[in-house]
PDB file of C-alpha atoms and ligand atoms in Angstrom:
ATOM      1  CA  UNK A   1    -265.709  -2.714  80.793  1.00 79.00           C
ATOM      2  CA  UNK A   2    -262.846  -3.585  82.865  1.00 89.00           C
ATOM      3  CA  UNK A   3    -264.881  -3.451  86.027  1.00 88.00           C
ATOM      4  CA  UNK A   4    -266.962  -6.723  85.331  1.00 91.00           C
ATOM      5  CA  UNK A   5    -264.871  -8.467  83.471  1.00 93.00           C
ATOM      6  CA  UNK A   6    -262.911  -8.236  86.734  1.00 94.00           C
ATOM      7  CA  UNK A   7    -265.645  -9.069  88.895  1.00 94.00           C
ATOM      8  CA  UNK A   8    -266.110 -12.304  86.582  1.00 95.00           C
ATOM      9  CA  UNK A   9    -262.535 -12.852  87.647  1.00 96.00           C
ATOM     10  CA  UNK A  10    -262.622 -12.306  90.699  1.00 96.00           C
ATOM     11  CA  UNK A  11    -265.607 -14.771  91.425  1.00 96.00           C
ATOM     12  CA  UNK A  12    -263.351 -16.609  89.544  1.00 97.00           C
ATOM     13  CA  UNK A  13    -260.360 -16.332  91.746  1.00 97.00           C
ATOM     14  CA  UNK A  14    -262.356 -16.939  94.995  1.00 97.00           C
ATOM     15  CA  UNK A  15    -263.383 -21.129  94.339  1.00 97.00           C
ATOM     16  CA  UNK A  16    -260.080 -21.524  93.098  1.00 97.00           C
ATOM     17  CA  UNK A  17    -258.535 -20.004  97.093  1.00 97.00           C
ATOM     18  CA  UNK A  18    -261.359 -22.695  98.833  1.00 97.00           C
ATOM     19  CA  UNK A  19    -259.513 -25.335  95.887  1.00 97.00           C
ATOM     20  CA  UNK A  20    -256.296 -25.072  97.325  1.00 97.00           C
ATOM     21  CA  UNK A  21    -257.469 -25.249 100.338  1.00 96.00           C
ATOM     22  CA  UNK A  22    -258.981 -27.692 100.149  1.00 97.00           C
ATOM     23  CA  UNK A  23    -256.112 -29.383  98.443  1.00 96.00           C
ATOM     24  CA  UNK A  24    -253.964 -28.608 101.023  1.00 96.00           C
ATOM     25  CA  UNK A  25    -256.688 -30.144 103.006  1.00 97.00           C
ATOM     26  CA  UNK A  26    -256.156 -33.125 101.435  1.00 97.00           C
ATOM     27  CA  UNK A  27    -252.489 -33.502 102.024  1.00 97.00           C
ATOM     28  CA  UNK A  28    -252.309 -33.112 104.504  1.00 97.00           C
ATOM     29  CA  UNK A  29    -255.298 -35.845 105.322  1.00 96.00           C
ATOM     30  CA  UNK A  30    -253.645 -37.942 103.559  1.00 96.00           C
ATOM     31  CA  UNK A  31    -250.441 -37.203 105.082  1.00 96.00           C
ATOM     32  CA  UNK A  32    -252.229 -38.093 108.657  1.00 95.00           C
ATOM     33  CA  UNK A  33    -252.942 -41.254 106.410  1.00 94.00           C
ATOM     34  CA  UNK A  34    -249.580 -41.647 105.464  1.00 95.00           C
ATOM     35  CA  UNK A  35    -248.010 -41.570 108.887  1.00 95.00           C
ATOM     36  CA  UNK A  36    -250.880 -44.047 110.661  1.00 94.00           C
ATOM     37  CA  UNK A  37    -250.289 -46.811 108.610  1.00 94.00           C
ATOM     38  CA  UNK A  38    -246.728 -46.449 108.974  1.00 95.00           C
ATOM     39  CA  UNK A  39    -246.596 -46.706 112.671  1.00 94.00           C
ATOM     40  CA  UNK A  40    -248.676 -49.248 111.828  1.00 95.00           C
ATOM     41  CA  UNK A  41    -247.208 -51.165 109.191  1.00 96.00           C
ATOM     42  CA  UNK A  42    -243.075 -49.823 111.489  1.00 97.00           C
ATOM     43  CA  UNK A  43    -245.014 -52.122 114.467  1.00 96.00           C
ATOM     44  CA  UNK A  44    -246.753 -55.448 112.640  1.00 97.00           C
ATOM     45  CA  UNK A  45    -242.602 -55.101 111.828  1.00 98.00           C
ATOM     46  CA  UNK A  46    -241.181 -55.063 115.089  1.00 97.00           C
ATOM     47  CA  UNK A  47    -243.621 -57.547 116.782  1.00 98.00           C
ATOM     48  CA  UNK A  48    -241.897 -60.026 113.601  1.00 98.00           C
ATOM     49  CA  UNK A  49    -238.877 -59.563 114.424  1.00 98.00           C
ATOM     50  CA  UNK A  50    -239.558 -59.937 118.166  1.00 98.00           C
ATOM     51  CA  UNK A  51    -240.716 -63.068 117.248  1.00 98.00           C
ATOM     52  CA  UNK A  52    -238.109 -64.714 114.475  1.00 98.00           C
ATOM     53  CA  UNK A  53    -235.501 -62.814 117.345  1.00 98.00           C
ATOM     54  CA  UNK A  54    -237.389 -65.638 119.674  1.00 98.00           C
ATOM     55  CA  UNK A  55    -237.492 -68.211 117.524  1.00 98.00           C
ATOM     56  CA  UNK A  56    -233.668 -67.545 117.442  1.00 98.00           C
ATOM     57  CA  UNK A  57    -232.752 -68.931 121.219  1.00 97.00           C
ATOM     58  CA  UNK A  58    -235.318 -71.433 121.431  1.00 98.00           C
ATOM     59  CA  UNK A  59    -233.431 -72.838 119.023  1.00 98.00           C
ATOM     60  CA  UNK A  60    -230.003 -71.652 120.885  1.00 97.00           C
ATOM     61  CA  UNK A  61    -230.683 -73.390 123.642  1.00 97.00           C
ATOM     62  CA  UNK A  62    -232.215 -76.486 121.625  1.00 97.00           C
ATOM     63  CA  UNK A  63    -228.369 -77.080 120.433  1.00 98.00           C
ATOM     64  CA  UNK A  64    -227.271 -76.334 124.136  1.00 97.00           C
ATOM     65  CA  UNK A  65    -229.603 -78.584 125.381  1.00 97.00           C
ATOM     66  CA  UNK A  66    -227.576 -82.058 123.454  1.00 98.00           C
ATOM     67  CA  UNK A  67    -224.648 -80.936 123.600  1.00 97.00           C
ATOM     68  CA  UNK A  68    -225.779 -81.163 128.077  1.00 97.00           C
ATOM     69  CA  UNK A  69    -227.453 -84.395 127.299  1.00 97.00           C
ATOM     70  CA  UNK A  70    -223.961 -86.123 124.618  1.00 97.00           C
ATOM     71  CA  UNK A  71    -221.949 -84.558 128.049  1.00 97.00           C
ATOM     72  CA  UNK A  72    -224.299 -86.000 131.041  1.00 97.00           C
ATOM     73  CA  UNK A  73    -223.668 -89.163 128.616  1.00 97.00           C
ATOM     74  CA  UNK A  74    -219.749 -88.832 128.231  1.00 96.00           C
ATOM     75  CA  UNK A  75    -219.688 -88.100 132.491  1.00 96.00           C
ATOM     76  CA  UNK A  76    -221.376 -91.776 132.180  1.00 96.00           C
ATOM     77  CA  UNK A  77    -219.628 -93.573 130.176  1.00 96.00           C
ATOM     78  CA  UNK A  78    -216.322 -92.466 131.817  1.00 95.00           C
ATOM     79  CA  UNK A  79    -217.454 -93.007 135.170  1.00 95.00           C
ATOM     80  CA  UNK A  80    -218.484 -97.170 133.229  1.00 95.00           C
ATOM     81  CA  UNK A  81    -214.140 -96.661 132.968  1.00 93.00           C
ATOM     82  CA  UNK A  82    -212.972 -95.924 135.592  1.00 93.00           C
ATOM     83  CA  UNK A  83    -215.658 -98.307 137.900  1.00 92.00           C
ATOM     84  CA  UNK A  84    -212.708-101.421 136.033  1.00 92.00           C
ATOM     85  CA  UNK A  85    -209.871 -99.876 135.990  1.00 89.00           C
ATOM     86  CA  UNK A  86    -207.510-101.624 138.501  1.00 90.00           C
ATOM     87  CA  UNK A  87    -203.983 -99.414 138.118  1.00 93.00           C
ATOM     88  CA  UNK A  88    -204.275 -95.930 140.156  1.00 94.00           C
ATOM     89  CA  UNK A  89    -202.755 -93.651 137.495  1.00 94.00           C
ATOM     90  CA  UNK A  90    -205.511 -94.966 134.850  1.00 93.00           C
ATOM     91  CA  UNK A  91    -208.212 -94.154 137.536  1.00 95.00           C
ATOM     92  CA  UNK A  92    -207.074 -90.537 138.426  1.00 95.00           C
ATOM     93  CA  UNK A  93    -206.391 -89.943 134.973  1.00 95.00           C
ATOM     94  CA  UNK A  94    -209.982 -90.897 134.364  1.00 95.00           C
ATOM     95  CA  UNK A  95    -211.404 -88.879 138.108  1.00 95.00           C
ATOM     96  CA  UNK A  96    -209.117 -85.367 135.932  1.00 96.00           C
ATOM     97  CA  UNK A  97    -211.905 -86.674 132.670  1.00 95.00           C
ATOM     98  CA  UNK A  98    -214.793 -86.873 134.074  1.00 96.00           C
ATOM     99  CA  UNK A  99    -214.388 -83.475 136.132  1.00 96.00           C
ATOM    100  CA  UNK A 100    -213.738 -81.138 133.036  1.00 97.00           C
ATOM    101  CA  UNK A 101    -216.042 -83.037 131.771  1.00 97.00           C
ATOM    102  CA  UNK A 102    -218.446 -81.682 134.903  1.00 96.00           C
ATOM    103  CA  UNK A 103    -217.391 -78.758 134.005  1.00 97.00           C
ATOM    104  CA  UNK A 104    -218.578 -77.801 130.836  1.00 97.00           C
ATOM    105  CA  UNK A 105    -221.191 -79.475 131.147  1.00 97.00           C
ATOM    106  CA  UNK A 106    -222.094 -77.595 134.242  1.00 97.00           C
ATOM    107  CA  UNK A 107    -221.547 -73.780 132.198  1.00 97.00           C
ATOM    108  CA  UNK A 108    -223.210 -75.305 129.454  1.00 97.00           C
ATOM    109  CA  UNK A 109    -226.037 -75.500 131.722  1.00 97.00           C
ATOM    110  CA  UNK A 110    -225.636 -71.709 133.236  1.00 97.00           C
ATOM    111  CA  UNK A 111    -225.173 -70.667 129.823  1.00 97.00           C
ATOM    112  CA  UNK A 112    -228.819 -72.496 129.377  1.00 97.00           C
ATOM    113  CA  UNK A 113    -230.635 -70.595 132.220  1.00 97.00           C
ATOM    114  CA  UNK A 114    -229.134 -67.540 130.496  1.00 97.00           C
ATOM    115  CA  UNK A 115    -230.873 -67.976 127.978  1.00 97.00           C
ATOM    116  CA  UNK A 116    -234.001 -69.086 129.091  1.00 97.00           C
ATOM    117  CA  UNK A 117    -233.991 -65.800 131.588  1.00 98.00           C
ATOM    118  CA  UNK A 118    -233.712 -64.051 128.330  1.00 97.00           C
ATOM    119  CA  UNK A 119    -236.458 -65.933 126.258  1.00 97.00           C
ATOM    120  CA  UNK A 120    -238.746 -65.123 128.767  1.00 98.00           C
ATOM    121  CA  UNK A 121    -237.628 -61.539 128.828  1.00 98.00           C
ATOM    122  CA  UNK A 122    -238.706 -61.053 125.001  1.00 97.00           C
ATOM    123  CA  UNK A 123    -241.844 -63.837 125.398  1.00 98.00           C
ATOM    124  CA  UNK A 124    -243.408 -60.707 127.689  1.00 98.00           C
ATOM    125  CA  UNK A 125    -242.166 -57.301 125.234  1.00 98.00           C
ATOM    126  CA  UNK A 126    -243.254 -59.999 122.099  1.00 98.00           C
ATOM    127  CA  UNK A 127    -246.471 -60.092 124.539  1.00 98.00           C
ATOM    128  CA  UNK A 128    -247.299 -55.740 125.414  1.00 97.00           C
ATOM    129  CA  UNK A 129    -245.937 -55.186 121.628  1.00 97.00           C
ATOM    130  CA  UNK A 130    -248.041 -57.543 119.700  1.00 97.00           C
ATOM    131  CA  UNK A 131    -251.482 -56.323 122.299  1.00 97.00           C
ATOM    132  CA  UNK A 132    -249.473 -53.289 121.490  1.00 96.00           C
ATOM    133  CA  UNK A 133    -250.175 -53.278 117.658  1.00 96.00           C
ATOM    134  CA  UNK A 134    -253.390 -55.330 117.755  1.00 96.00           C
ATOM    135  CA  UNK A 135    -254.596 -51.325 119.798  1.00 95.00           C
ATOM    136  CA  UNK A 136    -252.805 -49.666 116.821  1.00 94.00           C
ATOM    137  CA  UNK A 137    -254.034 -52.139 114.504  1.00 94.00           C
ATOM    138  CA  UNK A 138    -257.638 -51.384 115.985  1.00 94.00           C
ATOM    139  CA  UNK A 139    -257.613 -47.747 116.147  1.00 93.00           C
ATOM    140  CA  UNK A 140    -255.937 -46.763 113.198  1.00 92.00           C
ATOM    141  CA  UNK A 141    -259.166 -48.814 111.108  1.00 93.00           C
ATOM    142  CA  UNK A 142    -261.428 -46.479 113.261  1.00 93.00           C
ATOM    143  CA  UNK A 143    -259.177 -42.755 112.136  1.00 94.00           C
ATOM    144  CA  UNK A 144    -258.548 -44.512 108.545  1.00 95.00           C
ATOM    145  CA  UNK A 145    -262.583 -44.937 107.977  1.00 96.00           C
ATOM    146  CA  UNK A 146    -262.979 -41.244 109.292  1.00 96.00           C
ATOM    147  CA  UNK A 147    -259.414 -39.660 107.361  1.00 96.00           C
ATOM    148  CA  UNK A 148    -261.096 -41.736 103.839  1.00 95.00           C
ATOM    149  CA  UNK A 149    -265.563 -40.194 104.757  1.00 97.00           C
ATOM    150  CA  UNK A 150    -263.506 -36.792 104.697  1.00 96.00           C
ATOM    151  CA  UNK A 151    -261.417 -37.724 101.501  1.00 96.00           C
ATOM    152  CA  UNK A 152    -264.730 -38.533  99.804  1.00 97.00           C
ATOM    153  CA  UNK A 153    -266.239 -35.204 100.812  1.00 97.00           C
ATOM    154  CA  UNK A 154    -263.524 -32.696 100.264  1.00 97.00           C
ATOM    155  CA  UNK A 155    -263.421 -34.719  96.277  1.00 97.00           C
ATOM    156  CA  UNK A 156    -267.151 -34.652  96.630  1.00 98.00           C
ATOM    157  CA  UNK A 157    -266.941 -30.393  97.467  1.00 97.00           C
ATOM    158  CA  UNK A 158    -264.049 -29.746  95.081  1.00 97.00           C
ATOM    159  CA  UNK A 159    -266.469 -31.736  91.936  1.00 98.00           C
ATOM    160  CA  UNK A 160    -268.438 -29.195  92.878  1.00 97.00           C
ATOM    161  CA  UNK A 161    -266.900 -25.379  93.782  1.00 97.00           C
ATOM    162  CA  UNK A 162    -265.077 -27.018  90.339  1.00 97.00           C
ATOM    163  CA  UNK A 163    -268.122 -27.128  87.974  1.00 97.00           C
ATOM    164  CA  UNK A 164    -269.392 -23.855  89.553  1.00 96.00           C
ATOM    165  CA  UNK A 165    -265.531 -22.421  88.351  1.00 97.00           C
ATOM    166  CA  UNK A 166    -265.829 -23.579  85.134  1.00 96.00           C
ATOM    167  CA  UNK A 167    -269.370 -22.282  84.435  1.00 96.00           C
ATOM    168  CA  UNK A 168    -268.132 -18.646  85.549  1.00 96.00           C
ATOM    169  CA  UNK A 169    -265.624 -19.380  83.274  1.00 96.00           C
ATOM    170  CA  UNK A 170    -267.401 -19.904  80.507  1.00 95.00           C
ATOM    171  CA  UNK A 171    -267.839 -15.516  81.187  1.00 92.00           C
ATOM    172  CA  UNK A 172    -264.581 -14.750  81.659  1.00 95.00           C
ATOM    173  CA  UNK A 173    -262.402 -12.190  80.019  1.00 95.00           C
ATOM    174  CA  UNK A 174    -260.522 -14.468  77.203  1.00 95.00           C
ATOM    175  CA  UNK A 175    -257.185 -12.417  78.076  1.00 94.00           C
ATOM    176  CA  UNK A 176    -257.839 -12.513  81.693  1.00 96.00           C
ATOM    177  CA  UNK A 177    -258.145 -15.785  82.556  1.00 96.00           C
ATOM    178  CA  UNK A 178    -254.900 -16.363  80.849  1.00 97.00           C
ATOM    179  CA  UNK A 179    -252.452 -13.354  83.358  1.00 97.00           C
ATOM    180  CA  UNK A 180    -254.693 -14.645  85.741  1.00 97.00           C
ATOM    181  CA  UNK A 181    -254.724 -17.926  85.974  1.00 97.00           C
ATOM    182  CA  UNK A 182    -250.221 -18.019  85.744  1.00 97.00           C
ATOM    183  CA  UNK A 183    -250.748 -15.622  88.795  1.00 98.00           C
ATOM    184  CA  UNK A 184    -252.704 -17.857  90.480  1.00 97.00           C
ATOM    185  CA  UNK A 185    -249.789 -20.438  89.702  1.00 96.00           C
ATOM    186  CA  UNK A 186    -247.335 -18.973  90.670  1.00 96.00           C
ATOM    187  CA  UNK A 187    -248.788 -17.618  94.370  1.00 96.00           C
ATOM    188  CA  UNK A 188    -251.317 -19.673  95.275  1.00 95.00           C
ATOM    189  CA  UNK A 189    -253.301 -17.093  96.724  1.00 96.00           C
ATOM    190  CA  UNK A 190    -255.439 -14.499  96.067  1.00 97.00           C
ATOM    191  CA  UNK A 191    -253.947 -12.639  93.217  1.00 98.00           C
ATOM    192  CA  UNK A 192    -256.658 -10.108  91.891  1.00 97.00           C
ATOM    193  CA  UNK A 193    -256.520  -7.675  95.041  1.00 97.00           C
ATOM    194  CA  UNK A 194    -258.322  -4.415  96.170  1.00 96.00           C
ATOM    195  CA  UNK A 195    -256.008  -1.312  97.001  1.00 96.00           C
ATOM    196  CA  UNK A 196    -256.359  -0.887 100.812  1.00 94.00           C
ATOM    197  CA  UNK A 197    -255.202   2.253 102.017  1.00 93.00           C
ATOM    198  CA  UNK A 198    -252.764   2.918 100.116  1.00 94.00           C
ATOM    199  CA  UNK A 199    -251.447  -0.407  99.813  1.00 96.00           C
ATOM    200  CA  UNK A 200    -251.762  -3.312  98.025  1.00 97.00           C
ATOM    201  CA  UNK A 201    -252.994  -5.374  99.866  1.00 96.00           C
ATOM    202  CA  UNK A 202    -251.058  -9.000  98.570  1.00 97.00           C
ATOM    203  CA  UNK A 203    -248.478  -8.380 100.270  1.00 97.00           C
ATOM    204  CA  UNK A 204    -248.963  -5.131 101.746  1.00 97.00           C
ATOM    205  CA  UNK A 205    -246.312  -2.598 100.196  1.00 97.00           C
ATOM    206  CA  UNK A 206    -247.879   1.469  99.780  1.00 97.00           C
ATOM    207  CA  UNK A 207    -248.852   1.672  96.638  1.00 96.00           C
ATOM    208  CA  UNK A 208    -247.818   5.680  95.132  1.00 96.00           C
ATOM    209  CA  UNK A 209    -251.262   7.986  94.729  1.00 96.00           C
ATOM    210  CA  UNK A 210    -250.348   7.928  90.687  1.00 96.00           C
ATOM    211  CA  UNK A 211    -251.426   3.610  90.986  1.00 97.00           C
ATOM    212  CA  UNK A 212    -253.806   4.718  92.786  1.00 96.00           C
ATOM    213  CA  UNK A 213    -255.689   7.025  90.598  1.00 95.00           C
ATOM    214  CA  UNK A 214    -254.965   4.723  87.753  1.00 96.00           C
ATOM    215  CA  UNK A 215    -255.878   2.257  89.018  1.00 95.00           C
ATOM    216  CA  UNK A 216    -259.636   3.730  90.631  1.00 94.00           C
ATOM    217  CA  UNK A 217    -260.512   4.736  86.508  1.00 93.00           C
ATOM    218  CA  UNK A 218    -260.380   1.317  86.544  1.00 92.00           C
ATOM    219  CA  UNK A 219    -259.177   1.884  82.557  1.00 93.00           C
ATOM    220  CA  UNK A 220    -257.089  -0.957  81.803  1.00 93.00           C
ATOM    221  CA  UNK A 221    -254.930  -3.662  84.557  1.00 95.00           C
ATOM    222  CA  UNK A 222    -252.055  -2.692  86.944  1.00 96.00           C
ATOM    223  CA  UNK A 223    -250.117  -4.539  88.713  1.00 97.00           C
ATOM    224  CA  UNK A 224    -248.864  -4.415  91.753  1.00 97.00           C
ATOM    225  CA  UNK A 225    -244.622  -2.493  91.863  1.00 96.00           C
ATOM    226  CA  UNK A 226    -243.657  -5.037  94.144  1.00 97.00           C
ATOM    227  CA  UNK A 227    -245.827  -8.373  93.529  1.00 97.00           C
ATOM    228  CA  UNK A 228    -247.169  -7.405  90.296  1.00 97.00           C
ATOM    229  CA  UNK A 229    -250.464  -8.885  91.123  1.00 98.00           C
ATOM    230  CA  UNK A 230    -253.544  -7.274  89.845  1.00 97.00           C
ATOM    231  CA  UNK A 231    -255.469  -3.806  91.353  1.00 97.00           C
ATOM    232  CA  UNK A 232    -258.691  -3.364  91.673  1.00 95.00           C
ATOM    233  CA  UNK A 233    -259.981  -0.126  93.142  1.00 93.00           C
ATOM    234  CA  UNK A 234    -262.749  -1.941  95.925  1.00 84.00           C
ATOM    235  CA  UNK A 235    -265.524   0.584  96.217  1.00 78.00           C
ATOM    236  CA  UNK A 236    -266.000   0.776  91.845  1.00 70.00           C
ATOM    237  CA  UNK A 237    -266.407  -3.603  92.636  1.00 71.00           C
ATOM    238  CA  UNK A 238    -268.508  -3.315  96.071  1.00 60.00           C
ATOM    239  CA  UNK A 239    -270.613  -6.799  95.936  1.00 52.00           C
ATOM    240  CA  UNK A 240    -266.989  -8.921  95.515  1.00 46.00           C
ATOM    241  CA  UNK A 241    -265.542  -7.382  97.359  1.00 44.00           C
ATOM    242  CA  UNK A 242    -267.497  -8.214 100.976  1.00 46.00           C
ATOM    243  CA  UNK A 243    -265.981 -11.922 100.046  1.00 47.00           C
ATOM    244  CA  UNK A 244    -262.695 -10.814  99.693  1.00 47.00           C
ATOM    245  CA  UNK A 245    -261.894  -8.584 102.086  1.00 46.00           C
ATOM    246  CA  UNK A 246    -262.873  -9.638 105.171  1.00 44.00           C
ATOM    247  CA  UNK A 247    -263.345  -9.273 109.203  1.00 44.00           C
ATOM    248  CA  UNK A 248    -261.208  -6.240 110.215  1.00 44.00           C
ATOM    249  CA  UNK A 249    -261.048  -4.615 106.831  1.00 44.00           C
ATOM    250  CA  UNK A 250    -264.554  -3.956 106.945  1.00 43.00           C
ATOM    251  CA  UNK A 251    -265.357  -2.727 110.044  1.00 44.00           C
ATOM    252  CA  UNK A 252    -262.315  -0.950 109.410  1.00 44.00           C
ATOM    253  CA  UNK A 253    -264.390   0.666 106.406  1.00 43.00           C
ATOM    254  CA  UNK A 254    -268.406   1.318 108.236  1.00 44.00           C
ATOM    255  CA  UNK A 255    -266.139   2.973 110.611  1.00 42.00           C
ATOM    256  CA  UNK A 256    -265.284   5.232 108.262  1.00 41.00           C
ATOM    257  CA  UNK A 257    -268.098   6.633 106.710  1.00 39.00           C
ATOM    258  CA  UNK A 258    -269.745   6.415 109.560  1.00 37.00           C
TER     259      UNK A 258
HETATM  260 ZN1   ZN B 301    -248.265  -6.302  96.089  1.00 64.86          ZN
END
């Protein structure tokens, strides 16, 4: 009785493990999608910031250009004024004033030329930024399509597994199922496991000979003392166990049988 009931739940367990694996894959793919989108949006943001920085620099340049023009007009005016002056003191005073204006203008022109250099450098940088944004955008579109397709495939596979699981659950023992489901929720791993080489194959801790004997009898549910998983005796459930115990363990058993 218990043997048959466990067989059904083991079958359900395999579906649940598949679902856990699928959901993990889906989470990974979604994280990848977010990372790609973040990188692309970050580049886009950098482009926008750089563009507004350049606009600001150009605005500053225009203001200084205006100031230079004003200073030029001022110098010309002073020169005209100077040409009409008769007194030497006045003439000298105007010479001082004109040279002060010229100095100021030269300083502004230097600033302006630095600004133009900076604008040119920033525009080069922006050009590179834009081209890497464009290529990232194209790449990410491609990758997004792939990821979305794989998520759809995961969803379809999940749907199938769940449908099968629901069918199986109809025949499942109503007393074992809630226990199994609670354990699965805690462990996110197989919770009905065979005893192998006197060990719990869930937590790999040794069990006593007495414990093994009780499990072998298969009269009632026996839990691992260490990890609370449900134990079964694999030879009693041989056909299901093929799916549960993989690779090395199977080979070991065959070697023993020979
Ligand atoms: Zn255990």
